[in-house]
Coordinates of C-alpha atoms and ligand atoms in Angstrom, one line a residue:
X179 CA 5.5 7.5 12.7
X180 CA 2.1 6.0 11.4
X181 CA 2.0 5.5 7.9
X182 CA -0.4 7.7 6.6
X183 CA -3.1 6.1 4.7
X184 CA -4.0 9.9 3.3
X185 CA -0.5 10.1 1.4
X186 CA -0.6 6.5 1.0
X187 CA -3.3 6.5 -1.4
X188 CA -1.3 8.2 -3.9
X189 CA 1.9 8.2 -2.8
X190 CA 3.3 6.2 -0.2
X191 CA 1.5 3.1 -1.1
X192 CA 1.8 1.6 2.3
X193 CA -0.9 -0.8 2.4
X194 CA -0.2 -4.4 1.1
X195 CA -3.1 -4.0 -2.1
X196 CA -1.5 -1.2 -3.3
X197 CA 2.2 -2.6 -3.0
X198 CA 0.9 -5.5 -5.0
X199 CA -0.2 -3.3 -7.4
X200 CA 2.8 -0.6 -8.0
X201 CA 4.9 -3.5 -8.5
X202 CA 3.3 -4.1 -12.1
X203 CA 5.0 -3.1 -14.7
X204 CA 2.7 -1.1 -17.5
X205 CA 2.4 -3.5 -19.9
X206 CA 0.8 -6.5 -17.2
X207 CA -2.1 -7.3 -15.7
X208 CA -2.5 -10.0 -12.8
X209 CA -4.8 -11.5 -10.5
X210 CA -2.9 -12.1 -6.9
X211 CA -4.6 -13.7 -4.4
X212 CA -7.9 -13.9 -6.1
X213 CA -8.1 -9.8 -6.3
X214 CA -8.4 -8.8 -9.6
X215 CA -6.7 -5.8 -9.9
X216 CA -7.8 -3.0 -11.9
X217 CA -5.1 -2.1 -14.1
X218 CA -5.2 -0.4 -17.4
X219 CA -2.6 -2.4 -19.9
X220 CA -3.1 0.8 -22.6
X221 CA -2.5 3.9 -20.6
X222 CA -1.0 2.2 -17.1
X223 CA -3.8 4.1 -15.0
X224 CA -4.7 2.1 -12.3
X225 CA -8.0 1.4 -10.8
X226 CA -9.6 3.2 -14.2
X227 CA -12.3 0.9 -14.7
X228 CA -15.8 3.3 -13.9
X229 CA -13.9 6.5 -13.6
X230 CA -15.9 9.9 -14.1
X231 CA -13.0 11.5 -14.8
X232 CA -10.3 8.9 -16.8
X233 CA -7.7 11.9 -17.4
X234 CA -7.1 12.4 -14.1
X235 CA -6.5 8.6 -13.0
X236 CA -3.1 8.3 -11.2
X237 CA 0.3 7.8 -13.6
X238 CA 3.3 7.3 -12.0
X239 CA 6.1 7.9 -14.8
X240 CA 9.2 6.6 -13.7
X241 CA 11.1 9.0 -15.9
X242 CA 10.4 11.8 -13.9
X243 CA 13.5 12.7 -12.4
X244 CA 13.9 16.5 -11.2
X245 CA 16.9 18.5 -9.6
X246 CA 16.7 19.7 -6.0
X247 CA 14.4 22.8 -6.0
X248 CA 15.7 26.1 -6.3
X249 CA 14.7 28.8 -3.7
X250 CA 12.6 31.5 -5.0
X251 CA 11.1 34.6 -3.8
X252 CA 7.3 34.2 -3.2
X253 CA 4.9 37.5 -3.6
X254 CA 2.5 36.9 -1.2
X255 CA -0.6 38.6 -2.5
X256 CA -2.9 38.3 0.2
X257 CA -1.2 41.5 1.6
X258 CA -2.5 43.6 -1.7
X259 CA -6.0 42.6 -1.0
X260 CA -8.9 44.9 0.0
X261 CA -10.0 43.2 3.4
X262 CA -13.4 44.3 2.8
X263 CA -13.2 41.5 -0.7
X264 CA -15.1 43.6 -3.0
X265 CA -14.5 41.9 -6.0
X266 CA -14.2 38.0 -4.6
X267 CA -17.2 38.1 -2.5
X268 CA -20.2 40.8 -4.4
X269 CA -23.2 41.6 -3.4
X270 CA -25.6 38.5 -3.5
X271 CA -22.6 36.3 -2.8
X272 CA -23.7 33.4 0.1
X273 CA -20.8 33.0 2.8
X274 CA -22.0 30.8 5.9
X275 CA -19.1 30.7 8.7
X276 CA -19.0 26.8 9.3
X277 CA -17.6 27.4 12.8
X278 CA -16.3 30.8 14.5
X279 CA -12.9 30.2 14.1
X280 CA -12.1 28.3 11.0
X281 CA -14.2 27.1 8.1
X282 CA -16.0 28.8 5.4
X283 CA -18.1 28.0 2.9
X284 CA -19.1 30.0 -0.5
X285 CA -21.9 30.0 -3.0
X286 CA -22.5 31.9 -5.6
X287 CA -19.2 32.9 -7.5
X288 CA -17.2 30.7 -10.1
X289 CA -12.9 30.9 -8.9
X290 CA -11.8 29.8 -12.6
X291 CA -13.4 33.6 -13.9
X292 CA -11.9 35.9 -10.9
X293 CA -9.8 39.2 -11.6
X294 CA -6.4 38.9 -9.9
X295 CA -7.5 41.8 -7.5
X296 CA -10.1 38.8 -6.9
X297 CA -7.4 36.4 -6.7
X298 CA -5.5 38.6 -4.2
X299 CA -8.6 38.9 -1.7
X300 CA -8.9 35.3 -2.1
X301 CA -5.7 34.4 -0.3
X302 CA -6.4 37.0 2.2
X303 CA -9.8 35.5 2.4
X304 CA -8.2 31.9 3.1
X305 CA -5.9 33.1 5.0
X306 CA -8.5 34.3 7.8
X307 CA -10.8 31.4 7.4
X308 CA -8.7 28.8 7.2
X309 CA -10.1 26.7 4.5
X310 CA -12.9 27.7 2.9
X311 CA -15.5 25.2 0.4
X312 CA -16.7 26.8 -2.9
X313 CA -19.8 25.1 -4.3
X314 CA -20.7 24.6 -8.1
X315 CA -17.4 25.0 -9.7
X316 CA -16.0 24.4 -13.0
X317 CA -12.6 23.3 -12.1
X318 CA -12.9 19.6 -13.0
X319 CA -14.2 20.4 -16.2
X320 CA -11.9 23.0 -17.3
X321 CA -8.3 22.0 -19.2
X322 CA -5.6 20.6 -16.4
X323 CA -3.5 23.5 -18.4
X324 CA -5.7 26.5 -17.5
X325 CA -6.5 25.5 -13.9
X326 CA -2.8 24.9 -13.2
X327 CA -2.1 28.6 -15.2
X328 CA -4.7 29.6 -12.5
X329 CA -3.1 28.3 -9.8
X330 CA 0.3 30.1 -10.7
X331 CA -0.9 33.1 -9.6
X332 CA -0.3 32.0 -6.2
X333 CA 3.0 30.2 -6.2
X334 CA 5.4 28.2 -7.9
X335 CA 3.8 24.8 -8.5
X336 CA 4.9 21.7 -6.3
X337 CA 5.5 18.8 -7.9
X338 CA 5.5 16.3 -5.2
X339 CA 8.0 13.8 -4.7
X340 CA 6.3 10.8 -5.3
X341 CA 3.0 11.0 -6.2
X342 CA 0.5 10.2 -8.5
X343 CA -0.4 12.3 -11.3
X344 CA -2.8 12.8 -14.2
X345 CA -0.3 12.0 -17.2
X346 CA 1.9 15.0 -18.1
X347 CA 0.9 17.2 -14.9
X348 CA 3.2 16.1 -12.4
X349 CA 1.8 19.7 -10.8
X350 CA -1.1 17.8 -9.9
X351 CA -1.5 15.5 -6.9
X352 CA -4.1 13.1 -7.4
X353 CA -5.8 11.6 -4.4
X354 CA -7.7 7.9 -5.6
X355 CA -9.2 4.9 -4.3
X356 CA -11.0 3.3 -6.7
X357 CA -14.0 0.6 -6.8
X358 CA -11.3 -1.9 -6.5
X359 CA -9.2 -1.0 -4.0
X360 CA -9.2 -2.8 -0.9
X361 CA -6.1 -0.7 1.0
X362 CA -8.1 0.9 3.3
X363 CA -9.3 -2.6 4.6
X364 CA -6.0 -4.0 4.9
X365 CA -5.1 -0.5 6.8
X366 CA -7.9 -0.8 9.6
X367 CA -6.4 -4.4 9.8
X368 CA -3.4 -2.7 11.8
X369 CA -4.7 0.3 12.7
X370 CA -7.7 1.9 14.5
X371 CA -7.8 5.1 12.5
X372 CA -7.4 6.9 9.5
X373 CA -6.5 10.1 10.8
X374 CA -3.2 11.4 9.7
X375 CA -3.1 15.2 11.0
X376 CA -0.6 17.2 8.6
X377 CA 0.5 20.0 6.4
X378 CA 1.9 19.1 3.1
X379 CA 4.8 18.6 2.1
X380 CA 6.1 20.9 5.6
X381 CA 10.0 19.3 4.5
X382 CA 10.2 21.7 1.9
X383 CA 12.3 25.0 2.5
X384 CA 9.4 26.7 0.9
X385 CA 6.3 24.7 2.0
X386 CA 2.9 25.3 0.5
X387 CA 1.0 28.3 1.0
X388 CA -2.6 28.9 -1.0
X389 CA -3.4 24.9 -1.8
X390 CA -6.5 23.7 -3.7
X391 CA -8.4 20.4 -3.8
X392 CA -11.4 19.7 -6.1
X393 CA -13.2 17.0 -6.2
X394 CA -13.6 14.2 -9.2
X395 CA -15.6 11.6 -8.0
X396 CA -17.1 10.9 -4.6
X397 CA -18.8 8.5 -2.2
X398 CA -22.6 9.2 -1.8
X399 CA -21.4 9.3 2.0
X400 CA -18.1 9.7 4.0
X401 CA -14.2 10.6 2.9
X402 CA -15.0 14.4 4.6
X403 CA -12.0 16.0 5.1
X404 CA -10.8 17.1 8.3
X405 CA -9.6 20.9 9.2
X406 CA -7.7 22.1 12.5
X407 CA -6.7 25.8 13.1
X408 CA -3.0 26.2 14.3
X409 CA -3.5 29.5 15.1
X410 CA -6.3 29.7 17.1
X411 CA -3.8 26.5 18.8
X412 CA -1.3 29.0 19.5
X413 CA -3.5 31.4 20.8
X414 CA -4.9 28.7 23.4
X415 CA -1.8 28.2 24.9
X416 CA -0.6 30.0 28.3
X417 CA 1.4 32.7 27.5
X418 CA 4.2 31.5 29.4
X419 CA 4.5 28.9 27.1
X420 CA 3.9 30.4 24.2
X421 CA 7.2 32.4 24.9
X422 CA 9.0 29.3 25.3
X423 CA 8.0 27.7 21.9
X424 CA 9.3 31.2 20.1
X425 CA 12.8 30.9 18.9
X426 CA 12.8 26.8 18.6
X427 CA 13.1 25.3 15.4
X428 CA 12.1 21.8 14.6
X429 CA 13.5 19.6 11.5
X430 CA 10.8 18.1 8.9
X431 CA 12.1 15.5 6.8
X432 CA 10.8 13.7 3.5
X433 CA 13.3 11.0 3.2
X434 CA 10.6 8.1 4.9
X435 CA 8.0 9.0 2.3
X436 CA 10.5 8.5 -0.4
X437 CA 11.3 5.3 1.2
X438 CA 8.2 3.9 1.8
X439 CA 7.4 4.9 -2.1
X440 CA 11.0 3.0 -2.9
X441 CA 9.6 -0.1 -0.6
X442 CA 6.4 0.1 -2.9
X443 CA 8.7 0.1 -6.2
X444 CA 7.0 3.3 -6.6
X445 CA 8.9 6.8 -8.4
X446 CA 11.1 9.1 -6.7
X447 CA 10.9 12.3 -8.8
X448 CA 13.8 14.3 -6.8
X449 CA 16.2 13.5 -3.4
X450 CA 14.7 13.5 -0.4
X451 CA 15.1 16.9 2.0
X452 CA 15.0 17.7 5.4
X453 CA 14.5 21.1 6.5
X454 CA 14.2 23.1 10.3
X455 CA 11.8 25.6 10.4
X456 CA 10.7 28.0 13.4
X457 CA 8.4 26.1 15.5
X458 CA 5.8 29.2 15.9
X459 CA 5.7 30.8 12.1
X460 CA 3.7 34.2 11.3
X461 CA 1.6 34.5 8.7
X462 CA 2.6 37.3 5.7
X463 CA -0.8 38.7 5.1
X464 CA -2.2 38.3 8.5
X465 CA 0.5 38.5 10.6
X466 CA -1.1 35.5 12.8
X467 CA 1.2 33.2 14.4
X468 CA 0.6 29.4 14.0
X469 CA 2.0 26.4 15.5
X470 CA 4.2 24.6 12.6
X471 CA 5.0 21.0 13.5
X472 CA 3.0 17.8 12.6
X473 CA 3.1 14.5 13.0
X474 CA 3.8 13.3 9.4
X475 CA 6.7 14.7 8.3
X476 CA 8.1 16.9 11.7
X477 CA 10.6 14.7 13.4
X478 CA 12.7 16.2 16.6
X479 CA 13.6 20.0 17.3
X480 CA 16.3 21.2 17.0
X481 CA 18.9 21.3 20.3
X482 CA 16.7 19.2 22.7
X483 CA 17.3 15.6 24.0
X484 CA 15.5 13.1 22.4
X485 CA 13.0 12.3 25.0
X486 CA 12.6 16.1 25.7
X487 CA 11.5 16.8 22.1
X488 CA 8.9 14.0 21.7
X489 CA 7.7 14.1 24.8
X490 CA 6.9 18.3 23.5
X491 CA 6.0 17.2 20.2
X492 CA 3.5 15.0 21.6
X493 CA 1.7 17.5 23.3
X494 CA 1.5 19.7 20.5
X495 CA 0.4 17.0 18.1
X496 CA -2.3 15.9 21.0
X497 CA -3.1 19.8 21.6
X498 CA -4.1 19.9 17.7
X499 CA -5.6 17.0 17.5
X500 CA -8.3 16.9 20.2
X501 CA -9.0 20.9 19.8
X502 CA -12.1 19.6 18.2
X503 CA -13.6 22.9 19.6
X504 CA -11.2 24.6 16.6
X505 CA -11.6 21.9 14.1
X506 CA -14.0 21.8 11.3
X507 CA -15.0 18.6 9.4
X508 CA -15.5 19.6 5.3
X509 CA -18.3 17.5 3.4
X510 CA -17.5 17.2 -0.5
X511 CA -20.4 17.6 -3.0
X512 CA -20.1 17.2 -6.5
X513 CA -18.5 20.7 -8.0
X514 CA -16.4 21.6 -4.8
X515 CA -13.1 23.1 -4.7
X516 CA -11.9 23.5 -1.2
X517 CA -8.9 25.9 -0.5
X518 CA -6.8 26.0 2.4
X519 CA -3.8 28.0 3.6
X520 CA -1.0 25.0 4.7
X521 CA 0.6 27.5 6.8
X522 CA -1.8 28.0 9.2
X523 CA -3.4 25.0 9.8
X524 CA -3.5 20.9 9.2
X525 CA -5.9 18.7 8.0
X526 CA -6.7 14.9 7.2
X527 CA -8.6 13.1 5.1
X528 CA -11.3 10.4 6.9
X529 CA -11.4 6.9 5.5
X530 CA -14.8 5.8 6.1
X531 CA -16.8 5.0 3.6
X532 CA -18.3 2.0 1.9
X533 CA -16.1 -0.2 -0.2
X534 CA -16.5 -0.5 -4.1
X535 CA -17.4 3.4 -4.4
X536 CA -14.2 5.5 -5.5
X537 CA -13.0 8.6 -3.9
X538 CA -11.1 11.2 -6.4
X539 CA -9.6 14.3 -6.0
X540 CA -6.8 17.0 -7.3
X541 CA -4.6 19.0 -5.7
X542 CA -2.8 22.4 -6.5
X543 CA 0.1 23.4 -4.5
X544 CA 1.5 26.4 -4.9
X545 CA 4.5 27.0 -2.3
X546 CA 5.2 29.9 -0.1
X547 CA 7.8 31.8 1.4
X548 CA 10.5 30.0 3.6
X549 CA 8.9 29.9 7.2
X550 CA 9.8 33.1 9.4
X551 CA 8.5 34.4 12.6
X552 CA 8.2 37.3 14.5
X553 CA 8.6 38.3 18.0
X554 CA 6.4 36.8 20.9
X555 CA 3.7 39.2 22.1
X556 CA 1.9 39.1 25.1
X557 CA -1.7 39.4 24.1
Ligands
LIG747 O1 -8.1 13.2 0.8 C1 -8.3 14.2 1.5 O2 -9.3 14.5 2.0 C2 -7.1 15.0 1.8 C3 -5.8 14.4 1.2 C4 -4.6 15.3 1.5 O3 -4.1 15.2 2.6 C5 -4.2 16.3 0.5 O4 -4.7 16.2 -0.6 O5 -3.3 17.1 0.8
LIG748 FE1 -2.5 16.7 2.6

């Protein structure tokens, strides 16, 4: 498995800068190998220096330490939405498909002031599209408390295992690379790209569902984030095969990106899990089915020899990610708060832009219902 330099950024710390730098202790501030590294001694925020938006520089608080997550029962409320979305999209509101299949993008309305009859179309809403890019939002600016009482609505919070997070919202995963930071140049020395196709977090028995990511700070070009629909996947497959991927289940583990944190002397909020999950999973509200392995965190399914599953694997990994013509490629501008549905598709971020400009974002990650599917239908 590829490191991924997405996760990395914030969580993993894979990349030779950024092991450097986890291994300061708060309280220390060094230059190693002539790279001065920028390292707040007061609040232990790294890469700080310049930031638009200080309060949500990454912390890693080492005495974080959670019990296993409990299962709970998710109420998906995309199914108690009017699909005509009355009250998320009124009159006057703009909506331009970005691409047929997957890939919205809205102007006009403000998320952080939406009814919950608003909030329930917008999941259905999501659901359909995929991901979907509000403009000219207030998120950023608003209290970390009230958007993360926002976000509630959709699902319990995840608080990932390893991340980064504004200090005292371990609900929030921060993605940052700073003016400083010189990982993604010490990635491309190994690698030839930054694409890291996944969903998050898929080892959880109750993965995310509704997710949102808003923007803090941005390159003036570059860091778009790439989309690819899993269901319009399934749906391009041969029937025959489609009936052959229904009843496997494949594990997903998150004990390597635990590890790779522990090889970074990085936080480990809670053990490690693996979980199986159906291969094909329907969606509740739409009742789409969507192919559910990926390359980051998926690692054999279940009953097959090893060759056998990664030889399948690899197909469907390939199938998702050259299906360019159900991909869409999201563009951040200042004030946008995209929102996906992790159950029915994958994304990854793009590492391409000019060093010395920082890239900044927060995530919300409600979790869903345990994976399930339904019966194959011919269509
Ligand atoms: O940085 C990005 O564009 C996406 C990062 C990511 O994978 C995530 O926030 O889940
Ligand atoms: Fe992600």
């Amino acid at each position: 498995m590829a490191p991924s330099l997405v996760e990395a950024t914030t969580t993993t710390g894979s990349t030779t800068a950024e092991l450097r730098t986890y291994k300061l202790q708060a309280g220390q501030y060094k230059e190693l190998d002539g790279h001065s590294i920028d390292y707040d001694v007061e609040t232990g925020r790294k890469g700080g220096r310049g930031a638009k938006y200080p309060h949500y520089l990454p912390t890693w608080d080492r005495e974080q330490h959670y019990p296993p997550l409990e299962p709970f029962e998710h109420y998906e409320h995309g199914r108690d939405a009017d699909p005509a979305f009355p009250n998320l999209l009124p009159k006057g509101t703009e909506v331009t498909d970005l691409t047929p299949f997957i890939g919205s993008e809205v102007k006009g309305i403000q998320l952080s002031s939406l009814s919950d009859e608003a909030k329930d179309e917008l999941a259905l809403f999501v659901a359909q599209r995929k991901v979907v890019a509000f403009r000219r939002q207030d998120f950023a600016d608003l209290p970390i408390s009230d958007v993360l009482r926002y976000g509630a609505y959709f699902g319990r919070h995840h608080i990932h295992p390893t991340s980064g997070a504004p200090e005292g919202f371990p609900e929030i995963h921060l993605v940052h690379r700073g003016e400083t930071d010189t990982g993604a140049q010490e990635y491309f020395k190994t690698r030839t790209s930054s694409v890291a196709w996944h969903s998050d977090v898929s080892y959880e028995q109750q993965p995310p569902g509704t997710t949102f990511l808003y923007i803090l700070d941005k390159p003036t070009t570059g860091g778009d984030t790439l989309f690819v629909d899993s269901v319009q996947a399934y749906k391009r497959l041969s029937p025959l095969f489609q009936e052959r991927l229904h009843g496997l289940r494949a594990t997903h583990s998150g004990i390597e990106q635990v590890n790779a944190a522990a090889a970074a002397a990085s936080i480990k909020r809670r053990e490690p899990v693996v979980n199986d999950h159906p291969l094909i999973r329907t969606h509740p509200a739409t009742g789409e089915k969507a192919i559910f392995v990926n390359d980051q965190f998926t690692r054999s399914i279940v009953g097959l020899k090893q060759e056998e599953s990664d030889a399948l694997l690899k197909f469907l990994y390939d199938h998702l990610a050259y299906g360019a013509d159900f991909q869409v490629r999201v563009k951040w501008e200042e004030g946008t708060v995209v929102v996906w549905d992790n159950r029915v598709t994958q994304h990854s971020a793009i590492v391409d832009w000019e060093n010395g400009q920082r890239r900044h974002l927060a995530r919300m990650t409600p979790q869903a219902e345990r994976p399930y599917e339904t019966a194959f239908e011919r269509s």
